[in-house]
Amino acid sequence: MERRAASRPVGRPRPSMSTMSLPSAEIASPWAMILASGDGRRLRPLTRRIAGDERPKQFCRVLDQDTLLEQTLRQSALLVPRDSTVVVVVDAHKQFYAPLLSDLPPHGVAIQPENRGTAPAILYGLLRVMTAVPMSPVVIFPSDHYVSNDAGFMAHVETAIRAVVARPDLVILLGVMPDSTDVEDGWVEPGEPIAGPWRPGLYRARHCWQKPSPRLAVSLRARGCLWDSFVMVAYPSAVLTMIRSSVPSLVDAFTPIRMRLQTPWEASSLRRVYARLPSIDFAKRVVGTCPANLAVLCLDGVAWSDLGAPGRVVATLARSGARPVWVGDSASPVARGAPAQS
């Protein structure tokens, strides 16, 4: 299901790309972290059909001639230079990510020895950013989502950056106004508004849910809750505080890595730490606790979808009108709207 942000009353004009002048005197120069270490198992039947191999979805040309990772890099580049971007990957995917990231500087590719879930990936990426620029805000992007308008989407990201510069204690999620009672992703209930010149409104996160029951999802939509897009904006220290509060053992486990970042011993230290790490999901273990410094900014006027399953890809293609080469003729199951089968 594609999520289309509903219209909101117009207050301040939404920022346009013409106002995106980062870095500037009034806002810190941001960094970007792109999460590209997932295995994409739910979409594997479709990505195998597209690429003819076992590559994860972020390295596939799912929607057009660019891979999902390339699309995310293109979006991010509207605000953040490539040399201020860190892409978090897994060593086993090197044959897929290396050709796409060849123009990034060495500090821009954070290679995990294994996939241990989104919480270790985010923590490792944060530590890499903090080593380079401890005092810059960071935008955390998934690499498997669709947005209908890159400029409109990044205008909201810019608004969130300006908000965290004014309120450096906050971690801001981009929320999406739901158009269904989807149960596969996270939901966030906006609480009291946070005063400031930003529009659309910025709210405290009152409560968070991960994959609610269908009955609960109906209730959440009725009371104005939002989908969690998993796009986050914050200072690294604020996210680190959230992780330490929710999963202190993970932060402790990374202590040896912190001392060896950007040294010849970083990779070997990572291997030792990851060999003992369990898989930890950031959405469930960190966002799911709804930390006190969590806020939500509603994505307004931009269609969004998580491309985590074949049915969502089909729905996104139908609404966007895109017809990538792999779809084939209209008689194919995917072209007719049926999920691909292995």
Tab-separated table of C-alpha atoms in Angstrom:
chain	number	residue	atom	x	y	z
A	1	MET	CA	0.000	0.000	0.000
A	2	GLU	CA	1.346	3.366	-0.970
A	3	ARG	CA	0.990	5.984	1.721
A	4	ARG	CA	-0.046	9.416	0.530
A	5	ALA	CA	0.324	12.234	3.000
A	6	ALA	CA	-2.976	13.993	3.503
A	7	SER	CA	-3.333	17.720	3.039
A	8	ARG	CA	-3.103	19.925	6.097
A	9	PRO	CA	-4.265	23.505	6.631
A	10	VAL	CA	-1.804	25.930	5.156
A	11	GLY	CA	0.024	28.105	7.659
A	12	ARG	CA	3.588	29.005	6.865
A	13	PRO	CA	4.545	28.178	3.259
A	14	ARG	CA	6.224	24.803	2.949
A	15	PRO	CA	9.983	25.154	2.317
A	16	SER	CA	10.836	24.840	-1.369
A	17	MET	CA	14.055	23.619	-2.919
A	18	SER	CA	14.920	27.229	-3.658
A	19	THR	CA	15.222	27.809	0.107
A	20	MET	CA	17.574	24.882	0.623
A	21	SER	CA	20.835	26.682	1.049
A	22	LEU	CA	22.714	24.332	3.354
A	23	PRO	CA	25.213	24.940	4.724
A	24	SER	CA	24.408	28.497	5.787
A	25	ALA	CA	24.986	30.847	8.667
A	26	GLU	CA	21.678	29.917	10.287
A	27	ILE	CA	21.881	26.124	10.178
A	28	ALA	CA	24.585	23.562	10.830
A	29	SER	CA	25.879	21.596	7.862
A	30	PRO	CA	24.131	18.202	8.062
A	31	TRP	CA	25.406	14.712	7.373
A	32	ALA	CA	23.448	11.783	5.980
A	33	MET	CA	23.455	8.138	7.003
A	34	ILE	CA	21.892	5.670	4.575
A	35	LEU	CA	21.012	2.218	5.886
A	36	ALA	CA	21.771	-0.368	3.188
A	37	SER	CA	22.631	-3.504	5.145
A	38	GLY	CA	19.316	-5.363	5.121
A	39	ASP	CA	18.906	-8.782	3.525
A	40	GLY	CA	15.507	-8.026	1.950
A	41	ARG	CA	14.090	-11.498	2.539
A	42	ARG	CA	10.412	-10.539	2.194
A	43	LEU	CA	11.018	-9.054	-1.252
A	44	ARG	CA	13.418	-11.798	-2.356
A	45	PRO	CA	10.964	-13.559	-4.724
A	46	LEU	CA	10.582	-10.311	-6.656
A	47	THR	CA	14.200	-9.130	-6.537
A	48	ARG	CA	15.357	-12.552	-7.727
A	49	ARG	CA	13.044	-12.123	-10.702
A	50	ILE	CA	14.349	-8.604	-11.383
A	51	ALA	CA	18.081	-9.196	-10.999
A	52	GLY	CA	18.434	-12.931	-11.570
A	53	ASP	CA	20.440	-13.382	-8.372
A	54	GLU	CA	20.166	-13.142	-4.588
A	55	ARG	CA	20.983	-9.456	-4.155
A	56	PRO	CA	18.971	-7.533	-1.528
A	57	LYS	CA	16.321	-5.080	-2.692
A	58	GLN	CA	18.372	-1.915	-2.107
A	59	PHE	CA	20.726	-3.027	-4.892
A	60	CYS	CA	17.889	-3.729	-7.367
A	61	ARG	CA	16.295	-1.540	-10.039
A	62	VAL	CA	12.824	-1.993	-8.604
A	63	LEU	CA	11.098	1.200	-9.779
A	64	ASP	CA	13.203	2.566	-12.636
A	65	GLN	CA	16.702	2.457	-14.111
A	66	ASP	CA	18.331	3.278	-10.760
A	67	THR	CA	18.652	0.960	-7.795
A	68	LEU	CA	16.803	1.867	-4.612
A	69	LEU	CA	20.128	2.798	-3.022
A	70	GLU	CA	20.963	5.111	-5.923
A	71	GLN	CA	17.550	6.747	-5.602
A	72	THR	CA	18.173	7.353	-1.892
A	73	LEU	CA	21.603	8.820	-2.617
A	74	ARG	CA	20.018	11.124	-5.186
A	75	GLN	CA	17.430	12.344	-2.677
A	76	SER	CA	20.020	12.878	0.033
A	77	ALA	CA	22.298	14.820	-2.327
A	78	LEU	CA	19.681	17.576	-2.597
A	79	LEU	CA	20.762	18.633	0.905
A	80	VAL	CA	23.907	16.735	1.817
A	81	PRO	CA	27.143	16.517	-0.208
A	82	ARG	CA	28.433	13.044	-1.031
A	83	ASP	CA	31.515	13.587	1.113
A	84	SER	CA	29.201	14.156	4.100
A	85	THR	CA	27.350	10.876	3.539
A	86	VAL	CA	27.888	7.536	5.285
A	87	VAL	CA	26.328	4.399	3.779
A	88	VAL	CA	26.087	1.448	6.177
A	89	VAL	CA	26.486	-1.897	4.404
A	90	VAL	CA	27.448	-5.523	5.107
A	91	ASP	CA	30.651	-7.083	3.834
A	92	ALA	CA	28.807	-10.036	2.248
A	93	HIS	CA	27.089	-7.631	-0.179
A	94	LYS	CA	30.313	-6.114	-1.497
A	95	GLN	CA	29.807	-7.272	-5.083
A	96	PHE	CA	26.518	-5.350	-5.122
A	97	TYR	CA	27.380	-2.145	-3.251
A	98	ALA	CA	30.951	-1.554	-4.437
A	99	PRO	CA	30.028	-0.391	-7.986
A	100	LEU	CA	27.375	1.970	-6.587
A	101	LEU	CA	29.585	3.604	-3.946
A	102	SER	CA	32.874	3.918	-5.813
A	103	ASP	CA	32.693	7.726	-5.736
A	104	LEU	CA	32.352	7.942	-1.945
A	105	PRO	CA	35.446	8.682	0.149
A	106	PRO	CA	36.690	5.854	2.416
A	107	HIS	CA	34.958	7.300	5.476
A	108	GLY	CA	31.665	7.220	3.567
A	109	VAL	CA	31.266	3.423	3.521
A	110	ALA	CA	30.711	1.813	6.930
A	111	ILE	CA	31.161	-1.922	6.379
A	112	GLN	CA	29.663	-4.233	8.984
A	113	PRO	CA	31.061	-7.774	9.098
A	114	GLU	CA	27.548	-9.195	9.507
A	115	ASN	CA	23.948	-8.019	9.531
A	116	ARG	CA	22.819	-7.710	13.142
A	117	GLY	CA	19.735	-5.596	12.560
A	118	THR	CA	19.066	-1.889	12.357
A	119	ALA	CA	20.141	-0.901	15.884
A	120	PRO	CA	23.811	-1.940	15.487
A	121	ALA	CA	23.825	-0.509	11.948
A	122	ILE	CA	22.589	2.864	13.173
A	123	LEU	CA	24.966	2.897	16.131
A	124	TYR	CA	27.980	2.075	13.971
A	125	GLY	CA	26.997	4.712	11.420
A	126	LEU	CA	26.546	7.294	14.177
A	127	LEU	CA	29.984	6.576	15.593
A	128	ARG	CA	31.517	7.020	12.150
A	129	VAL	CA	29.746	10.372	11.746
A	130	MET	CA	30.722	11.505	15.246
A	131	THR	CA	34.356	10.710	14.519
A	132	ALA	CA	34.259	13.084	11.546
A	133	VAL	CA	31.961	15.837	12.861
A	134	PRO	CA	30.722	15.455	16.445
A	135	MET	CA	28.504	18.553	16.340
A	136	SER	CA	26.588	18.215	13.051
A	137	PRO	CA	23.008	16.943	12.729
A	138	VAL	CA	22.519	13.704	10.822
A	139	VAL	CA	19.640	12.505	8.641
A	140	ILE	CA	19.054	8.742	8.763
A	141	PHE	CA	17.491	7.303	5.598
A	142	PRO	CA	16.305	3.765	4.838
A	143	SER	CA	17.295	2.696	1.326
A	144	ASP	CA	14.143	0.769	0.429
A	145	HIS	CA	11.406	3.398	0.361
A	146	TYR	CA	9.579	5.319	-2.366
A	147	VAL	CA	8.651	9.001	-2.342
A	148	SER	CA	6.729	10.681	-5.131
A	149	ASN	CA	8.566	14.005	-5.022
A	150	ASP	CA	12.220	14.181	-4.013
A	151	ALA	CA	12.199	17.966	-3.632
A	152	GLY	CA	9.055	18.019	-1.507
A	153	PHE	CA	10.324	15.178	0.636
A	154	MET	CA	13.691	16.821	1.236
A	155	ALA	CA	11.983	20.118	2.075
A	156	HIS	CA	10.471	18.316	5.062
A	157	VAL	CA	13.885	16.920	5.943
A	158	GLU	CA	15.260	20.455	5.892
A	159	THR	CA	12.481	21.581	8.225
A	160	ALA	CA	13.422	18.781	10.624
A	161	ILE	CA	17.090	19.805	10.469
A	162	ARG	CA	16.199	23.369	11.369
A	163	ALA	CA	14.094	22.082	14.258
A	164	VAL	CA	16.883	19.957	15.761
A	165	VAL	CA	19.344	22.831	15.421
A	166	ALA	CA	16.907	24.849	17.554
A	167	ARG	CA	16.174	21.857	19.819
A	168	PRO	CA	19.293	19.636	19.845
A	169	ASP	CA	17.790	17.292	22.428
A	170	LEU	CA	15.159	16.030	19.963
A	171	VAL	CA	15.137	13.034	17.641
A	172	ILE	CA	12.586	13.767	14.903
A	173	LEU	CA	10.792	11.059	12.944
A	174	LEU	CA	9.063	11.879	9.679
A	175	GLY	CA	5.512	10.621	10.083
A	176	VAL	CA	3.046	9.840	7.304
A	177	MET	CA	-0.714	10.460	7.399
A	178	PRO	CA	-2.177	6.953	6.885
A	179	ASP	CA	-4.615	6.115	4.120
A	180	SER	CA	-5.223	2.560	5.357
A	181	THR	CA	-4.941	0.465	8.501
A	182	ASP	CA	-1.603	-1.091	7.590
A	183	VAL	CA	-0.155	-3.403	10.255
A	184	GLU	CA	3.315	-4.051	8.835
A	185	ASP	CA	5.034	-0.858	9.980
A	186	GLY	CA	5.307	1.333	13.033
A	187	TRP	CA	2.733	3.869	14.180
A	188	VAL	CA	3.305	7.042	16.197
A	189	GLU	CA	0.751	9.077	18.134
A	190	PRO	CA	1.469	12.823	18.048
A	191	GLY	CA	1.221	14.482	21.448
A	192	GLU	CA	1.591	18.093	22.461
A	193	PRO	CA	2.960	20.511	19.841
A	194	ILE	CA	6.536	21.762	20.124
A	195	ALA	CA	6.625	25.524	19.719
A	196	GLY	CA	8.635	26.897	16.837
A	197	PRO	CA	8.449	28.453	13.361
A	198	TRP	CA	8.288	25.138	11.510
A	199	ARG	CA	5.414	23.955	9.353
A	200	PRO	CA	3.970	21.346	9.165
A	201	GLY	CA	3.636	21.036	12.928
A	202	LEU	CA	6.177	19.319	15.142
A	203	TYR	CA	4.818	17.213	18.001
A	204	ARG	CA	6.073	15.180	20.912
A	205	ALA	CA	5.644	11.465	20.289
A	206	ARG	CA	3.086	10.322	22.849
A	207	HIS	CA	3.102	6.616	22.078
A	208	CYS	CA	4.636	4.225	19.530
A	209	TRP	CA	3.535	0.825	18.255
A	210	GLN	CA	5.284	-1.716	16.049
A	211	LYS	CA	3.131	-3.932	13.814
A	212	PRO	CA	-0.168	-3.502	15.702
A	213	SER	CA	-3.087	-5.882	15.331
A	214	PRO	CA	-5.650	-5.032	12.623
A	215	ARG	CA	-8.159	-3.989	15.269
A	216	LEU	CA	-5.666	-1.692	16.973
A	217	ALA	CA	-4.597	-0.207	13.622
A	218	VAL	CA	-8.209	0.848	12.962
A	219	SER	CA	-8.266	2.619	16.320
A	220	LEU	CA	-4.877	4.256	15.750
A	221	ARG	CA	-5.932	5.690	12.407
A	222	ALA	CA	-9.193	6.996	13.875
A	223	ARG	CA	-7.371	8.935	16.577
A	224	GLY	CA	-4.924	10.622	14.218
A	225	CYS	CA	-1.825	8.483	14.605
A	226	LEU	CA	0.842	8.482	11.885
A	227	TRP	CA	2.936	5.863	10.166
A	228	ASP	CA	6.623	5.897	11.053
A	229	SER	CA	8.646	6.364	7.833
A	230	PHE	CA	11.880	5.464	9.686
A	231	VAL	CA	13.469	8.655	8.355
A	232	MET	CA	15.043	10.363	11.379
A	233	VAL	CA	16.801	13.669	11.949
A	234	ALA	CA	18.865	14.382	15.065
A	235	TYR	CA	22.247	15.151	16.466
A	236	PRO	CA	24.200	11.893	16.845
A	237	SER	CA	24.479	12.424	20.592
A	238	ALA	CA	20.665	12.549	20.914
A	239	VAL	CA	20.236	9.221	19.094
A	240	LEU	CA	23.059	7.732	21.141
A	241	THR	CA	21.240	8.797	24.311
A	242	MET	CA	18.085	7.032	23.075
A	243	ILE	CA	19.969	3.829	22.316
A	244	ARG	CA	21.802	3.889	25.643
A	245	SER	CA	18.504	4.333	27.484
A	246	SER	CA	16.782	1.462	25.629
A	247	VAL	CA	19.599	-1.008	24.894
A	248	PRO	CA	22.557	-0.096	27.144
A	249	SER	CA	24.263	-3.424	26.480
A	250	LEU	CA	24.586	-2.530	22.776
A	251	VAL	CA	26.349	0.750	23.520
A	252	ASP	CA	28.645	-1.028	25.971
A	253	ALA	CA	29.462	-3.697	23.374
A	254	PHE	CA	30.645	-0.998	20.963
A	255	THR	CA	33.156	0.501	23.414
A	256	PRO	CA	36.150	-1.315	21.848
A	257	ILE	CA	35.073	-0.124	18.386
A	258	ARG	CA	34.846	3.511	19.452
A	259	MET	CA	38.486	3.463	20.488
A	260	ARG	CA	39.596	2.003	17.140
A	261	LEU	CA	37.546	3.974	14.618
A	262	GLN	CA	39.576	5.172	11.633
A	263	THR	CA	42.545	3.022	12.660
A	264	PRO	CA	44.003	-0.142	11.077
A	265	TRP	CA	42.337	-2.141	13.878
A	266	GLU	CA	38.754	-1.019	13.229
A	267	ALA	CA	37.753	-3.981	11.027
A	268	SER	CA	39.165	-6.653	13.345
A	269	SER	CA	37.514	-5.015	16.348
A	270	LEU	CA	34.198	-4.965	14.487
A	271	ARG	CA	34.458	-8.672	13.691
A	272	ARG	CA	35.017	-9.568	17.337
A	273	VAL	CA	32.133	-7.420	18.547
A	274	TYR	CA	29.657	-8.506	15.868
A	275	ALA	CA	30.444	-12.177	16.435
A	276	ARG	CA	28.860	-11.825	19.885
A	277	LEU	CA	26.027	-9.427	19.032
A	278	PRO	CA	22.403	-10.564	18.836
A	279	SER	CA	20.160	-9.097	16.166
A	280	ILE	CA	18.545	-5.907	17.510
A	281	ASP	CA	15.748	-4.048	15.742
A	282	PHE	CA	15.895	-0.268	16.238
A	283	ALA	CA	12.191	0.281	15.580
A	284	LYS	CA	11.120	-2.309	18.133
A	285	ARG	CA	13.749	-1.910	20.854
A	286	VAL	CA	14.385	1.851	20.676
A	287	VAL	CA	11.549	3.705	18.910
A	288	GLY	CA	9.034	1.235	20.345
A	289	THR	CA	9.791	2.463	23.866
A	290	CYS	CA	8.787	6.000	22.774
A	291	PRO	CA	11.698	7.835	24.418
A	292	ALA	CA	11.010	11.223	25.977
A	293	ASN	CA	13.101	13.076	23.373
A	294	LEU	CA	11.254	11.553	20.391
A	295	ALA	CA	9.228	13.923	18.188
A	296	VAL	CA	7.302	13.530	14.938
A	297	LEU	CA	6.950	15.832	11.920
A	298	CYS	CA	4.138	14.997	9.485
A	299	LEU	CA	5.062	14.483	5.829
A	300	ASP	CA	2.590	16.652	3.942
A	301	GLY	CA	1.697	16.379	0.249
A	302	VAL	CA	4.230	13.687	-0.699
A	303	ALA	CA	3.315	10.061	-1.409
A	304	TRP	CA	5.452	7.528	0.445
A	305	SER	CA	5.688	3.755	0.578
A	306	ASP	CA	7.844	1.164	2.253
A	307	LEU	CA	8.847	-1.308	-0.475
A	308	GLY	CA	9.242	-4.224	1.892
A	309	ALA	CA	6.943	-6.718	0.164
A	310	PRO	CA	5.920	-7.542	-3.433
A	311	GLY	CA	2.377	-6.271	-2.941
A	312	ARG	CA	3.653	-2.850	-1.909
A	313	VAL	CA	5.846	-2.629	-4.991
A	314	VAL	CA	2.877	-3.516	-7.199
A	315	ALA	CA	0.703	-0.866	-5.538
A	316	THR	CA	3.425	1.776	-5.859
A	317	LEU	CA	3.946	1.022	-9.553
A	318	ALA	CA	0.203	1.192	-10.179
A	319	ARG	CA	-0.176	4.582	-8.507
A	320	SER	CA	2.991	6.155	-9.842
A	321	GLY	CA	2.496	4.946	-13.410
A	322	ALA	CA	6.064	3.644	-13.542
A	323	ARG	CA	6.715	0.617	-15.737
A	324	PRO	CA	10.244	-0.705	-15.282
A	325	VAL	CA	11.675	-3.167	-17.785
A	326	TRP	CA	11.288	-6.170	-15.489
A	327	VAL	CA	7.476	-5.863	-15.414
A	328	GLY	CA	7.247	-7.252	-18.955
A	329	ASP	CA	3.970	-7.599	-20.766
A	330	SER	CA	0.546	-7.051	-19.256
A	331	ALA	CA	-0.020	-10.791	-18.943
A	332	SER	CA	2.677	-11.195	-16.298
A	333	PRO	CA	1.527	-11.782	-12.693
A	334	VAL	CA	3.268	-8.639	-11.455
A	335	ALA	CA	1.819	-6.477	-14.224
A	336	ARG	CA	-1.654	-7.776	-13.310
A	337	GLY	CA	-1.061	-6.802	-9.690
A	338	ALA	CA	-0.297	-10.218	-8.197
A	339	PRO	CA	2.724	-10.634	-5.952
A	340	ALA	CA	5.667	-12.302	-7.639
A	341	GLN	CA	6.361	-15.937	-6.799
A	342	SER	CA	9.708	-17.643	-6.590
